[in-house]
Structure formats: structure tokens, C-alpha cells
Amino acid sequence: MLGADSMKDSRQGKCRIAVMVSGGGTNLQAVIDGVKDGTITNTEIAGVISNNKNAYALARAQENHIPSRCVSPKDYESRAVFNEKLMEAVDELAPDLVVLAGFLVVIPPEMIRKYRNRMINIHPSLIPSFCGTGYYGLKVHEAALARGVKLTGATVHFVDEGTDTGPIILQKAVEVQQGDTPEVLQRRVMEQAEWKILPRAIDLIANGKVTVQDNRTVIGG
Ligand code: GRF
């Protein structure tokens, strides 16, 4: 059994988190706001890393005086070198927890191993629905609307070698409404689910309340 308990025991100070982003950064903003307003306790954002130099998420980090940098595959001669540089950038932050908040780059296998049960991802559906290869961003909501589900939502899970397959930590359901477009549904899932369960999951982990047994999480009291 490995998870936040061991992290809590080994950690002296606050839980250091590294947030990895690729786009607008609304989930990053929810985490920044959560740390500020006390929704997320015992936590500090050590830094933000993006693969996209134009990600507005980087501006959000800078506005909040959080160290940020871009590590782009375009800047390296091979994926192997990029993977190495990405891992170096994460390691330099010495995070207790890595948070993938809309990070659209495949995580190197060695990084998944190193941060097993210490790396989480937010996915905009109720896993195992509408997830896995090819299901990201608006495509998730297009699939939910095409299937005609009445409930969708979001999931926070630990990252393992699969795509959206790691132990589930939190989920929150959101109603699909008549006439929803993918964009309208995406926004509702963000507002009502993602921006609530990602901060909550970080707070639980930062306070040693999440462990993993037989590839399923146990959320402690
Ligand atoms: C969110 O919809 C999240 O569920 C998905 O990527 C999107 C990121 O949005 N993983 P933002 O960059 O946090 O605004």
C-alpha cells in the first residue's frame, strides 16, 4: 500500500505540488484560488510547467508569482531528450505531488514510475465512460452528447501506465441538459465538477487521507 500516508510521514512541511498545463489553466486557477482561500490546506504550489509557451495557464502562474516554465517537445531533437528534460524540470521542483491539469503530452514511463501514486490527473467524464486514447477536451463532451447520457461529470485519478486508467480518487456527476452543445456542457462540467474535485483531491492527499490498496483508493477519515 503506497500513497499519501508515506508522503505525509516523510514530509516535514507543506505538500509541494507541481502543476502541469497545456491550455487556458482554469483548473490551475481553481487550485491557486483554493490555496489562497484555505479550501486546500497544507499545500504550496512549487511551480507550473507547460509544453505550450502560449498557454494562458502560464500567465495565470506569473500573475500569482508562481515559478513557471515551458518545456516544449518542439525545442528538442527527439522525444527521448524531451522526456529527459521534462522529468528534470519536474524533479527540480521537488514535488510531493504532480498535478496534471489539462496537460496534453504523454507522460514518460519513467516519470510515471517515479511518481506512482503521487501524480494525479483531472478527466472531464465519469471514468470509465468516455476516456482513453482520443478522449480529451471537447471530444469527451461530443461523445457524451452523441451517446445521449443524462449524467456526465469529472474524475480525478492517479496516473498509471494506461490512459485514464489509474486508481480513481474523486468523481462528481453533472446533469446533461436538453439542447447542450459540447462547449456549454464542457463549461458546466468545469464549473460544477472539475474546479471542485481537483482542489478537494489535492487537499485530501496533502493531508495524508488517500491511500491505494489493490489499485483502488481508500479515502481516510
Ligand atoms: C479540462 O477540461 C480538463 O478536464 C481537461 O483539460 C481541460 C483543461 O482545461 N483535462 P484548463 O486548461 O484547466 O482550463
Short mmCIF file of C-alpha atoms and ligand atoms in Angstrom, two decimals:
data_model
loop_
_atom_site.label_atom_id
_atom_site.label_comp_id
_atom_site.label_asym_id
_atom_site.label_seq_id
_atom_site.Cartn_x
_atom_site.Cartn_y
_atom_site.Cartn_z
CA MET A 1 0.00 0.00 0.00
CA LEU A 2 1.60 3.24 -1.14
CA GLY A 3 0.21 6.71 -1.14
CA ALA A 4 -0.11 9.92 0.72
CA ASP A 5 0.41 8.29 4.13
CA SER A 6 4.01 7.58 3.28
CA MET A 7 4.26 11.06 1.79
CA LYS A 8 2.74 12.62 4.93
CA ASP A 9 5.13 10.69 7.18
CA SER A 10 8.18 11.63 5.15
CA ARG A 11 7.16 15.25 4.64
CA GLN A 12 8.26 17.91 7.11
CA GLY A 13 6.49 20.98 5.72
CA LYS A 14 3.66 21.62 3.32
CA CYS A 15 2.82 19.37 0.42
CA ARG A 16 4.73 20.75 -2.58
CA ILE A 17 2.78 20.44 -5.80
CA ALA A 18 3.94 20.84 -9.39
CA VAL A 19 1.08 21.65 -11.80
CA MET A 20 1.43 20.67 -15.46
CA VAL A 21 -0.71 22.52 -18.01
CA SER A 22 -1.23 22.96 -21.74
CA GLY A 23 -4.11 25.38 -22.16
CA GLY A 24 -6.30 28.01 -20.51
CA GLY A 25 -5.46 26.95 -16.97
CA THR A 26 -8.92 27.22 -15.37
CA ASN A 27 -8.15 24.13 -13.27
CA LEU A 28 -4.81 25.66 -12.28
CA GLN A 29 -6.74 28.80 -11.31
CA ALA A 30 -9.08 26.73 -9.13
CA VAL A 31 -6.02 25.28 -7.36
CA ILE A 32 -4.42 28.73 -6.92
CA ASP A 33 -7.70 30.08 -5.53
CA GLY A 34 -8.12 27.03 -3.28
CA VAL A 35 -4.70 27.50 -1.71
CA LYS A 36 -5.43 31.21 -1.22
CA ASP A 37 -8.89 30.78 0.32
CA GLY A 38 -7.98 27.82 2.52
CA THR A 39 -10.02 25.19 0.64
CA ILE A 40 -6.70 23.48 0.03
CA THR A 41 -4.66 23.21 3.23
CA ASN A 42 -1.08 22.19 3.94
CA THR A 43 -0.11 22.81 0.33
CA GLU A 44 2.16 25.10 -1.68
CA ILE A 45 2.38 25.36 -5.47
CA ALA A 46 6.10 24.86 -6.12
CA GLY A 47 5.78 25.61 -9.82
CA VAL A 48 3.88 25.32 -13.11
CA ILE A 49 5.21 23.59 -16.22
CA SER A 50 3.66 23.79 -19.69
CA ASN A 51 4.54 22.20 -23.02
CA ASN A 52 2.90 25.20 -24.74
CA LYS A 53 4.59 28.58 -24.43
CA ASN A 54 1.30 30.30 -25.36
CA ALA A 55 -0.75 28.58 -22.67
CA TYR A 56 -2.72 31.20 -20.75
CA ALA A 57 -2.12 28.98 -17.73
CA LEU A 58 1.46 30.33 -17.70
CA ALA A 59 0.11 33.88 -17.45
CA ARG A 60 -2.06 32.80 -14.51
CA ALA A 61 1.05 31.42 -12.77
CA GLN A 62 3.03 34.61 -13.40
CA GLU A 63 0.16 36.80 -12.17
CA ASN A 64 0.29 34.83 -8.91
CA HIS A 65 4.09 34.92 -8.61
CA ILE A 66 4.36 31.16 -9.06
CA PRO A 67 7.54 29.92 -10.79
CA SER A 68 6.65 28.75 -14.27
CA ARG A 69 8.39 27.49 -17.36
CA CYS A 70 7.76 25.95 -20.74
CA VAL A 71 9.32 22.64 -21.78
CA SER A 72 8.24 22.01 -25.36
CA PRO A 73 8.86 18.89 -27.47
CA LYS A 74 9.44 21.32 -30.36
CA ASP A 75 12.64 22.53 -28.70
CA TYR A 76 14.35 19.13 -28.62
CA GLU A 77 15.73 16.87 -31.31
CA SER A 78 13.92 13.79 -30.07
CA ARG A 79 11.09 12.66 -27.82
CA ALA A 80 13.64 10.86 -25.64
CA VAL A 81 15.54 14.11 -24.99
CA PHE A 82 12.27 15.98 -24.35
CA ASN A 83 11.20 13.29 -21.87
CA GLU A 84 14.51 13.68 -20.05
CA LYS A 85 14.21 17.48 -19.89
CA LEU A 86 10.58 17.30 -18.78
CA MET A 87 11.46 14.96 -15.93
CA GLU A 88 14.39 17.20 -14.94
CA ALA A 89 12.08 20.24 -14.83
CA VAL A 90 9.60 18.39 -12.61
CA ASP A 91 12.30 16.96 -10.33
CA GLU A 92 13.81 20.41 -9.87
CA LEU A 93 10.59 21.47 -8.13
CA ALA A 94 10.98 18.55 -5.70
CA PRO A 95 7.22 17.97 -5.70
CA ASP A 96 5.40 15.69 -3.26
CA LEU A 97 2.54 15.62 -5.77
CA VAL A 98 2.37 16.22 -9.54
CA VAL A 99 -0.99 17.57 -10.80
CA LEU A 100 -1.86 17.17 -14.49
CA ALA A 101 -4.38 19.95 -15.14
CA GLY A 102 -5.17 19.66 -18.82
CA PHE A 103 -1.65 18.53 -19.71
CA LEU A 104 -1.89 17.07 -23.21
CA VAL A 105 1.54 15.48 -23.56
CA VAL A 106 2.13 11.74 -22.97
CA ILE A 107 3.90 11.33 -19.60
CA PRO A 108 7.21 9.47 -19.94
CA PRO A 109 7.05 5.94 -18.46
CA GLU A 110 9.99 6.63 -16.15
CA MET A 111 8.13 9.62 -14.73
CA ILE A 112 5.01 7.50 -14.11
CA ARG A 113 7.17 5.00 -12.24
CA LYS A 114 8.96 7.65 -10.19
CA TYR A 115 5.73 9.43 -9.21
CA ARG A 116 3.48 6.38 -8.85
CA ASN A 117 0.53 7.33 -6.61
CA ARG A 118 1.99 10.84 -6.41
CA MET A 119 0.72 12.08 -9.78
CA ILE A 120 -2.96 12.89 -10.42
CA ASN A 121 -5.00 13.86 -13.48
CA ILE A 122 -8.38 15.53 -13.96
CA HIS A 123 -10.51 13.99 -16.71
CA PRO A 124 -13.82 15.57 -17.85
CA SER A 125 -16.01 12.45 -17.69
CA LEU A 126 -17.09 9.79 -15.20
CA ILE A 127 -14.35 7.22 -15.88
CA PRO A 128 -14.64 4.51 -17.30
CA SER A 129 -17.00 6.32 -19.67
CA PHE A 130 -15.61 8.48 -22.48
CA CYS A 131 -11.95 8.12 -21.61
CA GLY A 132 -8.78 6.59 -23.00
CA THR A 133 -6.94 7.32 -26.22
CA GLY A 134 -8.54 10.09 -28.28
CA TYR A 135 -10.87 11.29 -25.49
CA TYR A 136 -9.69 14.74 -24.47
CA GLY A 137 -11.09 18.27 -24.37
CA LEU A 138 -14.31 18.80 -26.35
CA LYS A 139 -14.15 15.29 -27.84
CA VAL A 140 -15.18 13.90 -24.44
CA HIS A 141 -18.33 16.03 -24.35
CA GLU A 142 -19.14 15.37 -28.02
CA ALA A 143 -19.08 11.63 -27.25
CA ALA A 144 -21.29 12.05 -24.17
CA LEU A 145 -23.85 14.05 -26.17
CA ALA A 146 -23.70 11.56 -29.06
CA ARG A 147 -24.43 8.68 -26.66
CA GLY A 148 -27.26 10.62 -25.07
CA VAL A 149 -26.17 10.17 -21.43
CA LYS A 150 -28.24 12.11 -18.87
CA LEU A 151 -25.36 12.36 -16.43
CA THR A 152 -21.70 13.04 -17.09
CA GLY A 153 -19.11 14.66 -14.83
CA ALA A 154 -15.42 14.63 -13.96
CA THR A 155 -12.90 12.30 -12.36
CA VAL A 156 -9.62 12.81 -10.51
CA HIS A 157 -7.39 9.73 -10.61
CA PHE A 158 -3.81 8.68 -10.00
CA VAL A 159 -1.79 8.33 -13.20
CA ASP A 160 -0.52 4.89 -14.18
CA GLU A 161 0.87 3.44 -17.42
CA GLY A 162 -2.53 3.41 -19.09
CA THR A 163 -4.61 6.33 -20.41
CA ASP A 164 -7.09 7.47 -17.72
CA THR A 165 -6.81 4.04 -16.06
CA GLY A 166 -5.21 4.75 -12.66
CA PRO A 167 -6.96 4.44 -9.26
CA ILE A 168 -9.94 6.81 -9.04
CA ILE A 169 -9.77 9.36 -6.19
CA LEU A 170 -12.90 11.54 -6.60
CA GLN A 171 -15.76 11.85 -9.06
CA LYS A 172 -18.64 14.34 -9.36
CA ALA A 173 -21.72 13.97 -11.57
CA VAL A 174 -23.17 16.77 -13.70
CA GLU A 175 -26.56 16.80 -15.46
CA VAL A 176 -26.70 16.95 -19.23
CA GLN A 177 -29.42 19.40 -20.27
CA GLN A 178 -31.65 19.44 -23.35
CA GLY A 179 -30.00 21.40 -26.13
CA ASP A 180 -26.50 21.30 -24.65
CA THR A 181 -23.69 21.91 -27.08
CA PRO A 182 -20.25 20.40 -26.37
CA GLU A 183 -18.99 23.84 -25.35
CA VAL A 184 -21.89 24.52 -22.96
CA LEU A 185 -21.57 21.06 -21.41
CA GLN A 186 -17.77 21.43 -21.07
CA ARG A 187 -18.21 24.68 -19.18
CA ARG A 188 -20.82 23.17 -16.83
CA VAL A 189 -18.59 20.16 -16.11
CA MET A 190 -15.69 22.51 -15.35
CA GLU A 191 -17.74 24.82 -13.10
CA GLN A 192 -19.75 22.16 -11.26
CA ALA A 193 -17.22 19.33 -11.12
CA GLU A 194 -13.59 19.87 -12.19
CA TRP A 195 -12.98 23.08 -10.28
CA LYS A 196 -14.39 21.43 -7.13
CA ILE A 197 -12.97 17.91 -7.09
CA LEU A 198 -9.42 18.77 -8.18
CA PRO A 199 -8.84 21.13 -5.22
CA ARG A 200 -10.58 18.66 -2.91
CA ALA A 201 -8.40 15.77 -4.10
CA ILE A 202 -5.24 17.82 -3.54
CA ASP A 203 -6.37 18.77 -0.03
CA LEU A 204 -7.10 15.11 0.82
CA ILE A 205 -3.71 13.95 -0.47
CA ALA A 206 -1.83 16.84 1.17
CA ASN A 207 -3.30 15.77 4.50
CA GLY A 208 -2.50 12.11 4.10
CA LYS A 209 -6.09 10.99 3.63
CA VAL A 210 -5.68 8.96 0.43
CA THR A 211 -4.01 5.58 0.13
CA VAL A 212 -4.08 2.93 -2.59
CA GLN A 213 -4.90 -0.73 -1.96
CA ASP A 214 -5.26 -3.29 -4.78
CA ASN A 215 -5.29 -0.46 -7.31
CA ARG A 216 -8.27 1.23 -5.65
CA THR A 217 -8.14 4.26 -3.38
CA VAL A 218 -9.13 4.36 0.27
CA ILE A 219 -10.15 7.85 1.40
CA GLY A 220 -9.35 8.15 5.10
CA GLY A 221 -11.44 9.96 7.76
C1 GRF B 1 -10.22 20.45 -18.75
O1 GRF B 1 -11.44 20.23 -19.41
C2 GRF B 1 -9.76 19.17 -18.12
O2 GRF B 1 -10.79 18.32 -17.72
C3 GRF B 1 -9.01 18.52 -19.23
O3 GRF B 1 -8.38 19.56 -19.95
C4 GRF B 1 -9.10 20.75 -19.74
C5 GRF B 1 -8.13 21.75 -19.17
O4 GRF B 1 -8.73 22.99 -19.08
N1 GRF B 1 -8.06 17.57 -18.70
P1 GRF B 1 -7.93 24.16 -18.29
O5 GRF B 1 -6.62 24.34 -19.01
O6 GRF B 1 -7.75 23.71 -16.87
O7 GRF B 1 -8.86 25.33 -18.41
#
